[in-house]
Every structure is written in C-alpha cells, then in structure tokens.
mmCIF file of C-alpha atoms in Angstrom:
data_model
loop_
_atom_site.group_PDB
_atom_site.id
_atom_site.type_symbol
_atom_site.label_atom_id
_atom_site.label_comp_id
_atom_site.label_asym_id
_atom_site.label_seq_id
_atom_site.Cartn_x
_atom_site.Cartn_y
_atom_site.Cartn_z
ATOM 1 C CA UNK X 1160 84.750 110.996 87.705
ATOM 2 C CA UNK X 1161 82.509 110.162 90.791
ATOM 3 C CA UNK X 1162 82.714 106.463 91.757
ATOM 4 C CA UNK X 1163 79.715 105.179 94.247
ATOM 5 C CA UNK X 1164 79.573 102.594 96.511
ATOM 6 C CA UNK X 1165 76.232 100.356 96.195
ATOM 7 C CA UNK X 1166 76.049 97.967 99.537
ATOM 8 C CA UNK X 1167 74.331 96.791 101.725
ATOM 9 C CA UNK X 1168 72.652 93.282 103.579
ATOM 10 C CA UNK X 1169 73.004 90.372 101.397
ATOM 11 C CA UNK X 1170 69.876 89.547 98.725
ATOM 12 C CA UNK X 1171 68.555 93.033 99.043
ATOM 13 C CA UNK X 1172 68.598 93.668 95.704
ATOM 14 C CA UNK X 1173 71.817 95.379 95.276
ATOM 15 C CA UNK X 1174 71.819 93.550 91.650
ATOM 16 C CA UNK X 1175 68.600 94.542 90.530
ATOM 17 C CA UNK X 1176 68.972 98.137 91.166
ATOM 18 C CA UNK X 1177 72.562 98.085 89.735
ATOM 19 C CA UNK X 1178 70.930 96.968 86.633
ATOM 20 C CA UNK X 1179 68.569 99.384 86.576
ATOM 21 C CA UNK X 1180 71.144 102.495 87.278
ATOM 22 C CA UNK X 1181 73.499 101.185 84.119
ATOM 23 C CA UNK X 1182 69.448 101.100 82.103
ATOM 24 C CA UNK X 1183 69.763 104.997 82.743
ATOM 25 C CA UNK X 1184 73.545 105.581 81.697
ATOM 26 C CA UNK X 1185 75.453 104.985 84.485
ATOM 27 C CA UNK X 1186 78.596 103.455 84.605
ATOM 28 C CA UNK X 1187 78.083 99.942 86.783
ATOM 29 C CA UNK X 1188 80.612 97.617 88.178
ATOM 30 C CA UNK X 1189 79.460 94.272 89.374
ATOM 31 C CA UNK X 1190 79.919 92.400 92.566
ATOM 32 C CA UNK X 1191 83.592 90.839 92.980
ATOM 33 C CA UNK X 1192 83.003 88.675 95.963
ATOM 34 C CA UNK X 1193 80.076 86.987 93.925
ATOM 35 C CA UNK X 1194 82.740 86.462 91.022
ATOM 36 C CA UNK X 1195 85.695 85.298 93.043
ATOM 37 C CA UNK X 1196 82.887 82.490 94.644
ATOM 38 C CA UNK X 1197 81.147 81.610 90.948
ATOM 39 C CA UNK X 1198 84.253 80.769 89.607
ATOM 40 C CA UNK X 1199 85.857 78.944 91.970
ATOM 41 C CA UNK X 1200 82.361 77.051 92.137
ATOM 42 C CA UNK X 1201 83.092 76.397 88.333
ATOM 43 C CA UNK X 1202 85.803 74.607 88.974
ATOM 44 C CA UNK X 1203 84.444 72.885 91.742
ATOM 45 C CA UNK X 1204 85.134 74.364 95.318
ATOM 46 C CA UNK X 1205 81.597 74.132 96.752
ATOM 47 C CA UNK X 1206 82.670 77.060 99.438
ATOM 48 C CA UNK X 1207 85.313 79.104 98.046
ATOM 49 C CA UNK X 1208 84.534 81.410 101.091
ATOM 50 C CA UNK X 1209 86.485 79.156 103.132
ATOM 51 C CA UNK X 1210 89.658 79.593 101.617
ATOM 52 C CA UNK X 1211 92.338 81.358 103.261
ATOM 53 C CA UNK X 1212 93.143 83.504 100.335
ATOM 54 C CA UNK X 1213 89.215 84.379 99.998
ATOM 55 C CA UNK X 1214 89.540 87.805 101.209
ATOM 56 C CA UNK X 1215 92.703 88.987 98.947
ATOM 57 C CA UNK X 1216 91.138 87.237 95.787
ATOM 58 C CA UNK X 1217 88.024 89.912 96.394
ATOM 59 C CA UNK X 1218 90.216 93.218 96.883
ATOM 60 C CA UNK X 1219 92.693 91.716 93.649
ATOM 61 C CA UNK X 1220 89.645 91.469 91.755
ATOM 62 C CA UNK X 1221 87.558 94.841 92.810
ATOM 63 C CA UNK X 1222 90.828 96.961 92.528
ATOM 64 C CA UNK X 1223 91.766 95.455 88.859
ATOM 65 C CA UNK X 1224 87.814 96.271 87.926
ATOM 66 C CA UNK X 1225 88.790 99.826 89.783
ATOM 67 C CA UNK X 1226 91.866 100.323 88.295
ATOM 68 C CA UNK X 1227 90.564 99.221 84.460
ATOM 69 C CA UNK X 1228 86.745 100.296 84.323
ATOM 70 C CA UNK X 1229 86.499 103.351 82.069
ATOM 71 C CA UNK X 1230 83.317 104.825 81.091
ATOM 72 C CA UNK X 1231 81.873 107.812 79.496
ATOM 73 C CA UNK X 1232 79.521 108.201 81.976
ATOM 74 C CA UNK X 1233 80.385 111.215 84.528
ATOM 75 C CA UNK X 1234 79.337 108.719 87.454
ATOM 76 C CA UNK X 1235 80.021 104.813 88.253
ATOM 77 C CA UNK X 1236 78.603 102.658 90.795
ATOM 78 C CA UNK X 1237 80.585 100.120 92.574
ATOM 79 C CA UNK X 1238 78.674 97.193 93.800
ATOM 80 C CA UNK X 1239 80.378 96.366 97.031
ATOM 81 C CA UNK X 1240 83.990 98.334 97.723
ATOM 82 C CA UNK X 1241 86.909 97.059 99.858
ATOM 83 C CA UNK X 1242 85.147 98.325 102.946
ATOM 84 C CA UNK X 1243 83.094 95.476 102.256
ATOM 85 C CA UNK X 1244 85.269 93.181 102.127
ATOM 86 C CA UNK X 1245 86.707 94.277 105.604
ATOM 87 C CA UNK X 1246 83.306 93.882 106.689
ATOM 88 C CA UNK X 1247 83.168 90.377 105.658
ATOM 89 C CA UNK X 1248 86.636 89.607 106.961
ATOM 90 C CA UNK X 1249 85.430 90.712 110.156
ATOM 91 C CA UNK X 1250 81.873 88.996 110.033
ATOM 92 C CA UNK X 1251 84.241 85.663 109.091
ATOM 93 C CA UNK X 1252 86.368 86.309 111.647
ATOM 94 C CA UNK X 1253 89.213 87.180 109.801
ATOM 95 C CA UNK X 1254 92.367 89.312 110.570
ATOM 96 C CA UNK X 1255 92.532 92.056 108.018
ATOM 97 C CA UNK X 1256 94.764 91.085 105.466
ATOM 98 C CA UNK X 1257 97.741 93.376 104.620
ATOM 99 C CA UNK X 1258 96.243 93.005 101.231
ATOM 100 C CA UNK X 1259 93.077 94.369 102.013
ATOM 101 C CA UNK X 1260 94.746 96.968 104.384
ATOM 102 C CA UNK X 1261 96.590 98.384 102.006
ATOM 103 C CA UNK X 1262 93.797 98.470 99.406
ATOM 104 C CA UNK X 1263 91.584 100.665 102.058
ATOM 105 C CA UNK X 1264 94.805 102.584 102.326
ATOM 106 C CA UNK X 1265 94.763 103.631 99.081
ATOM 107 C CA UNK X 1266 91.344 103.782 97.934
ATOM 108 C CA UNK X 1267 91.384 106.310 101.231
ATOM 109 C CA UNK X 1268 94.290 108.385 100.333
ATOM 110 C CA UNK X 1269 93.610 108.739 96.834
ATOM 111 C CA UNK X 1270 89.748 109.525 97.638
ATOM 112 C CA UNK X 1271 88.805 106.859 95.145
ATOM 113 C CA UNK X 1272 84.991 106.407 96.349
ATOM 114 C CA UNK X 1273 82.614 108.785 97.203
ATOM 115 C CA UNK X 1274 82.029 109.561 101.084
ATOM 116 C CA UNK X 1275 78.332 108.922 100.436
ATOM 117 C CA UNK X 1276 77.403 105.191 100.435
ATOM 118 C CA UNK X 1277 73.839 103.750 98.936
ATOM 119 C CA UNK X 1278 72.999 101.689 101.437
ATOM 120 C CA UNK X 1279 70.628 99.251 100.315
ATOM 121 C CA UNK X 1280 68.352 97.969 103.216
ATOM 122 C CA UNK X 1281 67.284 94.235 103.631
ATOM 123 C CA UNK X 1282 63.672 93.746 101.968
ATOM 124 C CA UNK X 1283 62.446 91.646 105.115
ATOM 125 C CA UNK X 1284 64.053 88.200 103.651
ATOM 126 C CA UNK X 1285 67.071 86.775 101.877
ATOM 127 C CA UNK X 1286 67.014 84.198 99.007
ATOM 128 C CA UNK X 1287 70.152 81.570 99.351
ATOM 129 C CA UNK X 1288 71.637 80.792 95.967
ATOM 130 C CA UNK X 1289 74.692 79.052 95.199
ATOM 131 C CA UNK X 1290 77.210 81.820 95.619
ATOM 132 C CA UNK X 1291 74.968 83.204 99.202
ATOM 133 C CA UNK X 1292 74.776 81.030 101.100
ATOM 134 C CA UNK X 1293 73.127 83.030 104.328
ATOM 135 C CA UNK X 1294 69.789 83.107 106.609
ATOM 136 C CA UNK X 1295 67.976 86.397 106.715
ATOM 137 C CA UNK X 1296 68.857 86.281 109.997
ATOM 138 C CA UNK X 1297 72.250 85.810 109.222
ATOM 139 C CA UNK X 1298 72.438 88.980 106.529
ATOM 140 C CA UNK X 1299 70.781 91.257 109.629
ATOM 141 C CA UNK X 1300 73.672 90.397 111.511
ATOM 142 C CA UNK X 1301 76.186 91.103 107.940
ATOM 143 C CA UNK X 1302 74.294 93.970 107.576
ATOM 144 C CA UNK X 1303 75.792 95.253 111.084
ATOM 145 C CA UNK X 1304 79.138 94.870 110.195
ATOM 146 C CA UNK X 1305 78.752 96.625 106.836
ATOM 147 C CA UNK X 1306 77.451 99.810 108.671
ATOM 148 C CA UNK X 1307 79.792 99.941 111.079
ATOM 149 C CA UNK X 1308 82.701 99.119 108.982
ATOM 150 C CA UNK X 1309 81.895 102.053 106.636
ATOM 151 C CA UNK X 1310 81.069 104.514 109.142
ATOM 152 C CA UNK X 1311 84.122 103.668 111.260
ATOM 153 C CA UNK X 1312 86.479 104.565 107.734
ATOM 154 C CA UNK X 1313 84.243 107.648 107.585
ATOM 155 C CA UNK X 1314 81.763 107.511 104.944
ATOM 156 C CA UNK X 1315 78.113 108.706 105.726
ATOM 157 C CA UNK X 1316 75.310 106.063 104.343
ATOM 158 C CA UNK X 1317 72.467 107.409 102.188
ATOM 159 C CA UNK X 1318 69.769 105.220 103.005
ATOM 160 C CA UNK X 1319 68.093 103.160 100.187
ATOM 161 C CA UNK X 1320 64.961 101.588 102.195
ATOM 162 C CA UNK X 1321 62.576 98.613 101.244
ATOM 163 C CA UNK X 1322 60.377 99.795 98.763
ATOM 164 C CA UNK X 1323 59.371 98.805 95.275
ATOM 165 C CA UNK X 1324 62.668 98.319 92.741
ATOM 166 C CA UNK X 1325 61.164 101.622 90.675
ATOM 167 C CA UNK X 1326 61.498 103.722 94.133
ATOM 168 C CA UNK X 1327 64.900 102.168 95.041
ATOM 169 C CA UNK X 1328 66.253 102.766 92.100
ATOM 170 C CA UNK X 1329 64.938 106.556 92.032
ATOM 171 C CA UNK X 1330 65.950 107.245 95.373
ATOM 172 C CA UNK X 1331 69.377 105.870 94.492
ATOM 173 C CA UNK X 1332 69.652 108.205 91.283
ATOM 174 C CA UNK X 1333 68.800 110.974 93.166
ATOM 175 C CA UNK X 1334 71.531 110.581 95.498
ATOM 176 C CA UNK X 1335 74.061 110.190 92.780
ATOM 177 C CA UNK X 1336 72.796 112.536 90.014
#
C-alpha cells in the first residue's frame, strides 16, 4: 500500500480536495489536529492548542488512524502526517516531544509515507473557524515551517498550486495514481 501525505498552509483547501480524492476511490484519512481541537472544544476548552499535551494528543491520534485505517484501495492519503505536527510544535514554539520524536522515528524507519508530499499552496486567504484560529498572514508564515520541516526529514514536495478545486484535485491524482 502507498500512503500520501496531503499538507500544506492552513485553509487551503486541504479538506475539499481530500474529499474529492476519496469521490474517486481513494483511501482518505482526515485531519487529526482538527479532531484533537473539535473535541476538546466539545467539552469546552476554547483553545485546546494551548495545552501542554496538544502535540502528543495529535501524533496518538494520527498513528492509531495509521496503525488501524485499512482500505481496499491500492493508495491512501493522509491529511497532515507527524511531520506536521513537528512543524506546528516548532511554529508554537515547542520542544519536540519524545512522543512525537519517536513517532517520526518510526514512520521514517519503517518508510510508512511516501517521499512525495502534495503540497497544497495557500489560495491567497485563510478563513478562521473555530478549530483555526489563524491570519493569512499567519498561515504564510505556518506554511514556512511545513516546507522546511518536510524537506529537512527528506521528503520532496509535489506542488499543488492555487487553482480551481477540479485542477487541484487532478493535479493531485496525477501525482498519486
């Protein structure tokens, strides 16, 4: 099986496209970050972000959805990976957690993810909801760290670039098919 990391700046429309992808048979995993925050929002922590265990709740949830997601499909897309989530660490100014060490450790050594990225560029703005809570300027600056977190572990980024969803999503499926 092939696993793919989808990523890029925040409100790009990572989502959308992920959507579409699973519309034409591939296997999609969604965002765990976005999870991790609309839960604890649920139960009403208004910035679950802020919480010292923030970063190891993301890499326990992505590598349980890792670790459990079966599909027939020959080829599964990731939203977001643990590379992201040392990204974010980083943008937060966060040590990286022995968690989330580890986690990179072994999705490296066991070649988990594929060393081409989709790397979904911002579409000129960014939407805040409830669970993003970032200015566009802001997600150019997250953007940074994303790209130079995955380069620095090695993988090469296939750029996705603002465009209509229909071209996004074609460009993507060409990479991965």
């Amino acid at each position: 099986m092939r696993r793919y990391v989808l990523t890029g700046t925040p409100g790009s429309g990572k989502t959308s496209i992920l959507r579409c992808l699973a519309e034409l048979g591939y296997g999609v995993v969604e965002e765990a970050a976005t999870a991790v925050i609309t839960r604890a929002q649920a139960l009403g922590e208004g910035e679950p972000w802020m919480r010292t265990t923030f970063v190891d709740d993301v890499v326990d949830l992505q590598r349980q959805r890792q670790l459990e997601t079966s599909s027939t499909s020959s080829v599964q897309v990731f939203d977001r990976s643990p590379v992201c989530t040392y990204a974010l660490a980083n943008y937060l100014g966060l040590p990286a957690s022995h968690a989330l060490t580890a986690e990179i450790e072994r999705i490296t050594a066991e070649e988990i993810y594929e060393r081409q990225v989709l790397f979904v560029r911002n579409l000129g703005f960014c939407e805040p909801t409830s669970a993003r809570r970032i200015s566009f300027q802001q997600s150019l600056v997250f953007e940074r760290f994303h790209e130079q977190s995955y380069r620095a572990f090695g993988y090469e980024l296939i750029d996705i670039p603002a465009d209509c969803l229909a071209r996004r999503v074609a460009t993507a499926s060409a990479a991965i098919s």
